[in-house]
PDB file of C-alpha atoms and ligand atoms in Angstrom:
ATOM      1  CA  UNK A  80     -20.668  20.517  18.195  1.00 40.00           C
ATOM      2  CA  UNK A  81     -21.470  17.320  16.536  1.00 40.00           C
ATOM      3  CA  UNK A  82     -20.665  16.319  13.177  1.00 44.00           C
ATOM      4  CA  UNK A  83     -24.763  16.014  12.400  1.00 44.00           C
ATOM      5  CA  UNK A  84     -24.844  19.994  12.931  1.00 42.00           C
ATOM      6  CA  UNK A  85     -21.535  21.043  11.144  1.00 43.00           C
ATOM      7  CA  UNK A  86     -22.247  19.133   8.165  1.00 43.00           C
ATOM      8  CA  UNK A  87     -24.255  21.396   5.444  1.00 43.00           C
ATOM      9  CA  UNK A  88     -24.988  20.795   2.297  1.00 45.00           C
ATOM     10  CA  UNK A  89     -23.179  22.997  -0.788  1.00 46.00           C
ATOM     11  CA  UNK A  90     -26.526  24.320  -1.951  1.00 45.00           C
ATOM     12  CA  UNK A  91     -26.803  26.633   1.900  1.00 44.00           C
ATOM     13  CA  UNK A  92     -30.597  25.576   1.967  1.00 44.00           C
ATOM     14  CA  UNK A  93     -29.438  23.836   5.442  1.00 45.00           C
ATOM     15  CA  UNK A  94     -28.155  21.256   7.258  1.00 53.00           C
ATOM     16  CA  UNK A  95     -27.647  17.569   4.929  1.00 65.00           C
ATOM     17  CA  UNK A  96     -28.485  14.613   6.334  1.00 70.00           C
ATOM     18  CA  UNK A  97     -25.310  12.515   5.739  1.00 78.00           C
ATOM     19  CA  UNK A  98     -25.106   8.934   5.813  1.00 93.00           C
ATOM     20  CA  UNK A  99     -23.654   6.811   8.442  1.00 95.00           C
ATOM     21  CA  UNK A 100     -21.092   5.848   6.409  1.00 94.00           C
ATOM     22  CA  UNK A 101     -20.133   9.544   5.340  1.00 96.00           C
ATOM     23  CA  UNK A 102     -19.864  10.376   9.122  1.00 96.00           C
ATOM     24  CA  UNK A 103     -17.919   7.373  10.431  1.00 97.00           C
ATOM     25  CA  UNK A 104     -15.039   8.107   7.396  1.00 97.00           C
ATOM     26  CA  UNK A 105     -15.199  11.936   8.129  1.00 97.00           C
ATOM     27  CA  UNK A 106     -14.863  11.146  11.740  1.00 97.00           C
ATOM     28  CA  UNK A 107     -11.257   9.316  10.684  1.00 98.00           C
ATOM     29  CA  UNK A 108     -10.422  12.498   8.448  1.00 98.00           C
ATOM     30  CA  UNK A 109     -10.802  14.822  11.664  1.00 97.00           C
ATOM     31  CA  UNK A 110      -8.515  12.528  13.410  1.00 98.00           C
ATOM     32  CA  UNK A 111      -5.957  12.100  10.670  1.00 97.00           C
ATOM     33  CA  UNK A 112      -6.053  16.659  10.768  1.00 97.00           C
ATOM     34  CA  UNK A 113      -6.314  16.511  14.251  1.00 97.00           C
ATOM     35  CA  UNK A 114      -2.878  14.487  14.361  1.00 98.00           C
ATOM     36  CA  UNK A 115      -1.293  16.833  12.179  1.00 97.00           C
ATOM     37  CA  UNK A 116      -2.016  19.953  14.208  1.00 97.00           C
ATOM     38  CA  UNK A 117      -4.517  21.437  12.212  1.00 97.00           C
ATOM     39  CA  UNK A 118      -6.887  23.702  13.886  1.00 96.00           C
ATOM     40  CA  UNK A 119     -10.036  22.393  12.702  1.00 95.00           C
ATOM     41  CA  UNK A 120     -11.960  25.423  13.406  1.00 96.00           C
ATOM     42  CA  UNK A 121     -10.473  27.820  10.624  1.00 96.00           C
ATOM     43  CA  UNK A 122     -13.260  28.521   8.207  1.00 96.00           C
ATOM     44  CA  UNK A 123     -11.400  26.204   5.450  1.00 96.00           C
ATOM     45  CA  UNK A 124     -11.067  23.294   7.532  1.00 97.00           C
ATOM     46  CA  UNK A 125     -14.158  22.998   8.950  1.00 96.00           C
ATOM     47  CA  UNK A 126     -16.116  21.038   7.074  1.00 96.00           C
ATOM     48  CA  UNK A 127     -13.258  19.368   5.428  1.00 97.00           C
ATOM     49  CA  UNK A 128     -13.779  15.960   7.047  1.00 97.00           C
ATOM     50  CA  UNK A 129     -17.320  15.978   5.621  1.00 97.00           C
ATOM     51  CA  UNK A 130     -15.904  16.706   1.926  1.00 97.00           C
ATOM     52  CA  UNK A 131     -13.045  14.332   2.209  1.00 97.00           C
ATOM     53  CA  UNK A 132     -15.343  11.163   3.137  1.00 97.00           C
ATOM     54  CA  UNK A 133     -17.887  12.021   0.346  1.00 97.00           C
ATOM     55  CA  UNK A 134     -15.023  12.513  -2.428  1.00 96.00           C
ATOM     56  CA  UNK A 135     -13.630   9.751  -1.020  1.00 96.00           C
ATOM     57  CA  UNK A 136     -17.034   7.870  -1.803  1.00 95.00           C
ATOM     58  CA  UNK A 137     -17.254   9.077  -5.043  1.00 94.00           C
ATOM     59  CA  UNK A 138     -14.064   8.576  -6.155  1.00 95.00           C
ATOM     60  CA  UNK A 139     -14.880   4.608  -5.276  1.00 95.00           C
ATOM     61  CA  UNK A 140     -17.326   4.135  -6.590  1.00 93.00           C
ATOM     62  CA  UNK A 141     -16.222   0.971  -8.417  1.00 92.00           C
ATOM     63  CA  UNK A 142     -15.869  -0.854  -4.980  1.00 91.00           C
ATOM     64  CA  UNK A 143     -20.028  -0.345  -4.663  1.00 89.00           C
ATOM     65  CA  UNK A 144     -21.900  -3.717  -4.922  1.00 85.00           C
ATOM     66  CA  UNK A 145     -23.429  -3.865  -8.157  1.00 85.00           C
ATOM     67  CA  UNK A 146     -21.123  -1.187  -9.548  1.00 86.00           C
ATOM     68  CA  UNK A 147     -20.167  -2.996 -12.637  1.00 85.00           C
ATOM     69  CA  UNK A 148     -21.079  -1.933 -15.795  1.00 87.00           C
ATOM     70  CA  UNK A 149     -24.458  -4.090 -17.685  1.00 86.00           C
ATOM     71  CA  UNK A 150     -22.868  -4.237 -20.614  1.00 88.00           C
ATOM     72  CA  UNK A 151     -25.205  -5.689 -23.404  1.00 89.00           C
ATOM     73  CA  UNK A 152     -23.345  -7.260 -25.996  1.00 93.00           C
ATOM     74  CA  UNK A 153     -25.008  -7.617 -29.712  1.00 95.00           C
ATOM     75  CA  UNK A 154     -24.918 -10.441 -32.605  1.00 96.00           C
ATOM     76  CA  UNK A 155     -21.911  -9.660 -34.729  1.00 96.00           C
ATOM     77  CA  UNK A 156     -24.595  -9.885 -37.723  1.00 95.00           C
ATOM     78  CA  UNK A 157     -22.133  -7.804 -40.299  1.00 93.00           C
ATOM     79  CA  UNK A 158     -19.449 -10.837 -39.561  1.00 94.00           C
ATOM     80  CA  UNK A 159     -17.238  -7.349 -38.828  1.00 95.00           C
ATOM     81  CA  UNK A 160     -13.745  -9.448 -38.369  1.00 94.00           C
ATOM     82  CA  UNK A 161     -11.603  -6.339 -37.879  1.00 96.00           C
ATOM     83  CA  UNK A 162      -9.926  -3.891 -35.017  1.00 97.00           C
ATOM     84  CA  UNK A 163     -12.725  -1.607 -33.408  1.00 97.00           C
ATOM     85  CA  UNK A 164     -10.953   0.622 -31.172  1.00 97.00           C
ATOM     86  CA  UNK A 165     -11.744   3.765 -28.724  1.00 98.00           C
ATOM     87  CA  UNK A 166      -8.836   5.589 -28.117  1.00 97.00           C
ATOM     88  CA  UNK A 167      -7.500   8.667 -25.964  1.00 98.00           C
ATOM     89  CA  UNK A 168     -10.599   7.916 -23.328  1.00 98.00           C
ATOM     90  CA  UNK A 169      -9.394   9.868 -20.229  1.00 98.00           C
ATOM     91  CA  UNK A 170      -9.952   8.319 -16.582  1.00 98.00           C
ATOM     92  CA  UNK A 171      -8.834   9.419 -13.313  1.00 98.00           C
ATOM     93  CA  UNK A 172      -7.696   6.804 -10.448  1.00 98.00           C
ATOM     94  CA  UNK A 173      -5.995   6.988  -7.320  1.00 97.00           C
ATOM     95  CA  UNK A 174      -2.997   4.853  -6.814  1.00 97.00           C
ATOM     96  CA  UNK A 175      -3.433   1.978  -4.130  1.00 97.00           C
ATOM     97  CA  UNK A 176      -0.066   3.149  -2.589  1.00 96.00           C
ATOM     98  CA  UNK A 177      -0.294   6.421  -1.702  1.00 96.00           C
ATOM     99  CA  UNK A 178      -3.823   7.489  -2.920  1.00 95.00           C
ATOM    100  CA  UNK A 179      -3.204   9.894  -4.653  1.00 96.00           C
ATOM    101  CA  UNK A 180      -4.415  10.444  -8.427  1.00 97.00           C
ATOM    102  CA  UNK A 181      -2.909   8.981 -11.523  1.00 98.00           C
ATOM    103  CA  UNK A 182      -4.510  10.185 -14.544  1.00 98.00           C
ATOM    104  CA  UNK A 183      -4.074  10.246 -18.304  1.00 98.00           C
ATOM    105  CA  UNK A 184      -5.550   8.133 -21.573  1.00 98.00           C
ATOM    106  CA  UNK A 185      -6.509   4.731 -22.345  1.00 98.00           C
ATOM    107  CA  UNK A 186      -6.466   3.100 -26.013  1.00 98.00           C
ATOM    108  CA  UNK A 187      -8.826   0.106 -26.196  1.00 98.00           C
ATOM    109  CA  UNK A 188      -9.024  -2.323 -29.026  1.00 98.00           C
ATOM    110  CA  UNK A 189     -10.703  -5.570 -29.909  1.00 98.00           C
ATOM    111  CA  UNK A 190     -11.529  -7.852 -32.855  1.00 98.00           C
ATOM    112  CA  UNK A 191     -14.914  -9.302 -32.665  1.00 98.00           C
ATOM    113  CA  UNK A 192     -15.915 -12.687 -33.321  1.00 97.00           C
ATOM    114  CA  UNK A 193     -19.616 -13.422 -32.588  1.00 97.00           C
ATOM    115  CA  UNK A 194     -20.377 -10.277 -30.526  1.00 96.00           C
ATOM    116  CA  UNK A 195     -19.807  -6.698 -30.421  1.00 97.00           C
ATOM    117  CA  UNK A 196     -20.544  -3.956 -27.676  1.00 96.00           C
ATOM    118  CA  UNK A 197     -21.810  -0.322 -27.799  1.00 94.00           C
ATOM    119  CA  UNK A 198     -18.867   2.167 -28.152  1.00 94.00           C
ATOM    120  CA  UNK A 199     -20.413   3.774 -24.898  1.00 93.00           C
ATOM    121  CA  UNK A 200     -19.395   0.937 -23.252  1.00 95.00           C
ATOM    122  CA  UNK A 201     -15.638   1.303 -23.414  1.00 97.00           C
ATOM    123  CA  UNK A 202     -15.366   4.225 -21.237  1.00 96.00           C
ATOM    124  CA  UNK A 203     -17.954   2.785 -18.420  1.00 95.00           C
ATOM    125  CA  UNK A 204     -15.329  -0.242 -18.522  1.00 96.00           C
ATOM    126  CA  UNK A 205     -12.702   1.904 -17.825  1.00 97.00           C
ATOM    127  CA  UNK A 206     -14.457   4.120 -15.261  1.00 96.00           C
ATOM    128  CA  UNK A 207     -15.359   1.092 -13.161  1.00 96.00           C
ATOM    129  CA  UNK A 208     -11.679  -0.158 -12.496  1.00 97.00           C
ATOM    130  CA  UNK A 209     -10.480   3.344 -12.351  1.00 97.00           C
ATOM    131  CA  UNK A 210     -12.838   4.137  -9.792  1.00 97.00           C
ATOM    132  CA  UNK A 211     -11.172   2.394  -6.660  1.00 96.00           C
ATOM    133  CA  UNK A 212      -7.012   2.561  -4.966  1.00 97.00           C
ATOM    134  CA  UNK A 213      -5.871   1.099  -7.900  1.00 97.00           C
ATOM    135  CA  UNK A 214      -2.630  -0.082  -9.526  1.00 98.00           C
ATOM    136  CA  UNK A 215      -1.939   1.217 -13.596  1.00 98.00           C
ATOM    137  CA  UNK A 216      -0.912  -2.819 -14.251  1.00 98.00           C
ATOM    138  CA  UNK A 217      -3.699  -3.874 -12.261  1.00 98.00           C
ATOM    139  CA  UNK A 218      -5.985  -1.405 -14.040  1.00 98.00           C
ATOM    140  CA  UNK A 219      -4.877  -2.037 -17.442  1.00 98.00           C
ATOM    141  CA  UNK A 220      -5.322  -6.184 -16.755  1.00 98.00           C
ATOM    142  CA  UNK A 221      -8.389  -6.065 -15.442  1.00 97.00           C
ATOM    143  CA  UNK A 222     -10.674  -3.816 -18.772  1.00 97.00           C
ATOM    144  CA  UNK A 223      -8.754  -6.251 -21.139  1.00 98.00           C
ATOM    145  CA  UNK A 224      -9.818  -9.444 -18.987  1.00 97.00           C
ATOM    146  CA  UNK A 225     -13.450  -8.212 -18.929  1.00 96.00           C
ATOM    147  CA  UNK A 226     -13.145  -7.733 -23.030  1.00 97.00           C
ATOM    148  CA  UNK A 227     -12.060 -11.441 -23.153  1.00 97.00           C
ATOM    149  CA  UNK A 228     -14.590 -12.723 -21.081  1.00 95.00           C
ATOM    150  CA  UNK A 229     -17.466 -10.489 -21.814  1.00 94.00           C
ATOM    151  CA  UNK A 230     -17.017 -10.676 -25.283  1.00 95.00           C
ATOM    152  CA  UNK A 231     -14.889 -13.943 -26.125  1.00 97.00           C
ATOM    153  CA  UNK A 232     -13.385 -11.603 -28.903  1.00 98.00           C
ATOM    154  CA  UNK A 233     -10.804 -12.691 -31.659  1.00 98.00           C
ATOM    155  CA  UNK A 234      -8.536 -10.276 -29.578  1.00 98.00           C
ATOM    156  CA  UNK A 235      -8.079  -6.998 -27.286  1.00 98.00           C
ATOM    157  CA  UNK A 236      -5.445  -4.570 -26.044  1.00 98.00           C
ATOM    158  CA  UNK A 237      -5.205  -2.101 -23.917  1.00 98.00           C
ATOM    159  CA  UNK A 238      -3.173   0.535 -23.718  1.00 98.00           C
ATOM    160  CA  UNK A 239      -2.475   2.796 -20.644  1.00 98.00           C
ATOM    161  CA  UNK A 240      -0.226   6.330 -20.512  1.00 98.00           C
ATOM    162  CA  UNK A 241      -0.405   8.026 -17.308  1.00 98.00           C
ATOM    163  CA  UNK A 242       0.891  10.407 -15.050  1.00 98.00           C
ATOM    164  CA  UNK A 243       1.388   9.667 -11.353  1.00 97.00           C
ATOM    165  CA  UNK A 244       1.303  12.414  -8.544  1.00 96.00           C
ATOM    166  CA  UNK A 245       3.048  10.102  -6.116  1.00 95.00           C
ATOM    167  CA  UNK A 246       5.896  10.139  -8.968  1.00 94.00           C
ATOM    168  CA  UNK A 247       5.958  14.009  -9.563  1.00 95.00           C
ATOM    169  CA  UNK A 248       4.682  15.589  -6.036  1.00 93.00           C
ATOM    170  CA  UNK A 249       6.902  13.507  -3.604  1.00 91.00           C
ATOM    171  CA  UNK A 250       9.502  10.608  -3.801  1.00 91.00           C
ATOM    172  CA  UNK A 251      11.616  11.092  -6.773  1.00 90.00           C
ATOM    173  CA  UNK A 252       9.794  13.958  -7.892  1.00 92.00           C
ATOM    174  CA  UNK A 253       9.871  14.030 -11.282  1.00 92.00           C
ATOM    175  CA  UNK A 254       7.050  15.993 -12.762  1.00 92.00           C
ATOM    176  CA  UNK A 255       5.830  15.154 -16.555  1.00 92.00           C
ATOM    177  CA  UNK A 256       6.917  11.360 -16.285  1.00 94.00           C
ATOM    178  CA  UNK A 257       4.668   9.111 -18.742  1.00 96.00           C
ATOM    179  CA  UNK A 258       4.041   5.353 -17.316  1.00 97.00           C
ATOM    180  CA  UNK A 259       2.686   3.291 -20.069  1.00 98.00           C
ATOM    181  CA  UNK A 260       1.268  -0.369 -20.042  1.00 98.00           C
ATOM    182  CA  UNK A 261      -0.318  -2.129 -22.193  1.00 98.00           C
ATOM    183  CA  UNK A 262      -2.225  -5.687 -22.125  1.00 98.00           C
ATOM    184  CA  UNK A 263      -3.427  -8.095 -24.849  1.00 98.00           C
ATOM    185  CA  UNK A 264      -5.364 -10.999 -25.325  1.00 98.00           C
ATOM    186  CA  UNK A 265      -5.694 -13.274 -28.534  1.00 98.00           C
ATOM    187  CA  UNK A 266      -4.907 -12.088 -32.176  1.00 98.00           C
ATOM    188  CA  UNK A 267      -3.033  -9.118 -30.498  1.00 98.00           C
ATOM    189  CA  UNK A 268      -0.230 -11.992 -29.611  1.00 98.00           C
ATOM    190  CA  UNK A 269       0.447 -11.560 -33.761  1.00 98.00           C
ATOM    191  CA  UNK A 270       2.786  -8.844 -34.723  1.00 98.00           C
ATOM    192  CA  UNK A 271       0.859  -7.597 -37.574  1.00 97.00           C
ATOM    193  CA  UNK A 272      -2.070  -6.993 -35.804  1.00 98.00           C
ATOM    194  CA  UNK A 273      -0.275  -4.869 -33.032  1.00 97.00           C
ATOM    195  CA  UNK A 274       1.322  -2.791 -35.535  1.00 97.00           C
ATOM    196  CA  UNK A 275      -2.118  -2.382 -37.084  1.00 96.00           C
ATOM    197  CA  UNK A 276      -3.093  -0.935 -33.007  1.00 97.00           C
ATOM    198  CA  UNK A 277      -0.612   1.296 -33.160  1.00 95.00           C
ATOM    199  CA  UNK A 278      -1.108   2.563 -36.820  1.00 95.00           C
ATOM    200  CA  UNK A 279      -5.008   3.300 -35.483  1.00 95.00           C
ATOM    201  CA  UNK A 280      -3.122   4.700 -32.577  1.00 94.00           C
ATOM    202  CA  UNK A 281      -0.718   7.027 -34.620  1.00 92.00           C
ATOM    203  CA  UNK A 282      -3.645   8.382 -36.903  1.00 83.00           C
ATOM    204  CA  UNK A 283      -5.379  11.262 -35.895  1.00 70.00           C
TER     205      UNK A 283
HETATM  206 ZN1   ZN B 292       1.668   5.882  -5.611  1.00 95.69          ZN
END
């Protein structure tokens, strides 16, 4: 049976018509089953290629030309000169290593100097490095770059805590393990203007 003819769509109406790309990834995922002895005909399995390559897709969204964010910035017209920060945005990546997910919250902070950005905005930042294999460092580096050079703030941080399921699943296997990293650009370099981060942080 070919792939065209086992691949349905979740709403039963019939069969999808799935993209080339879809097809040539699920067509790797049967192999990579295939190679671990798994009989591919068992009612679970059998569409499993299929639903691998489109999560897969999804879940990489960031990697899709033109996938970054429009972000239109605004005249700082109040002269605002202090921290604006979103914090405890939740994101879900998949570690470049292993792929599997590393999850959790990220704290984002900037000072403004002649422009400022919809609040919105933080979270599609976020979501658009996130979506991709990704490294925490790597992710928390490249949303406070784009601050600096979207924006040419004062300053911005960014602060990362997540958990790793390559960390608590496998390897050392220590569930509940919190990686944190943070980056910072500008004003952030002065110690009273971190502590101010955290104080925003701390307050609930
Ligand atoms: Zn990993």
């Amino acid at each position: 049976m070919s792939i065209l003819e086992t691949a349905t769509d979740t709403s039963g109406t019939g069969p999808a018509v799935e993209s080339e790309k879809v097809l040539r990834i699920a067509k790797h995922v049967r192999g990579l089953l295939e190679e671990l002895g798994l009989d591919q005909t068992d009612p679970h399995l059998r569409h499993t290629d299929v639903r691998v390559a489109k999560m897969y897709l999804e879940m990489f969204q960031g990697l899709d030309e033109g996938a970054e964010p429009q972000v239109t910035t605004f005249p700082n017209d109040e002269d605002y000169s202090h921290m604006v920060m979103e914090k405890d945005i939740p994101f879900y990546s998949l570690c470049a290593h292993h792929l599997v997910p590393f999850y959790g919250k990220a704290h984002i902070a900037y000072i403004p100097d002649q422009r400022i950005i919809g609040l919105s905005k933080f979270a599609r930042i976020l979501d658009f490095y996130a979506r991709r294999p990704q490294l925490q460092e790597r992710l928390t580096e490249q949303v406070v770059r784009y601050f600096e050079e979207e924006l040419k703030p004062r300053g911005a941080m960014v602060v990362i805590e997540a958990r790793h399921l390559c960390v608590e699943m496998r390897g050392v296997k220590k569930p509940g393990v919190m990686t944190v990293t943070s980056a910072l650009r500008g004003a952030f370099h002065d110690k009273a203007v971190r502590e101010e981060f955290l104080d925003l942080l701390r307050h609930t």
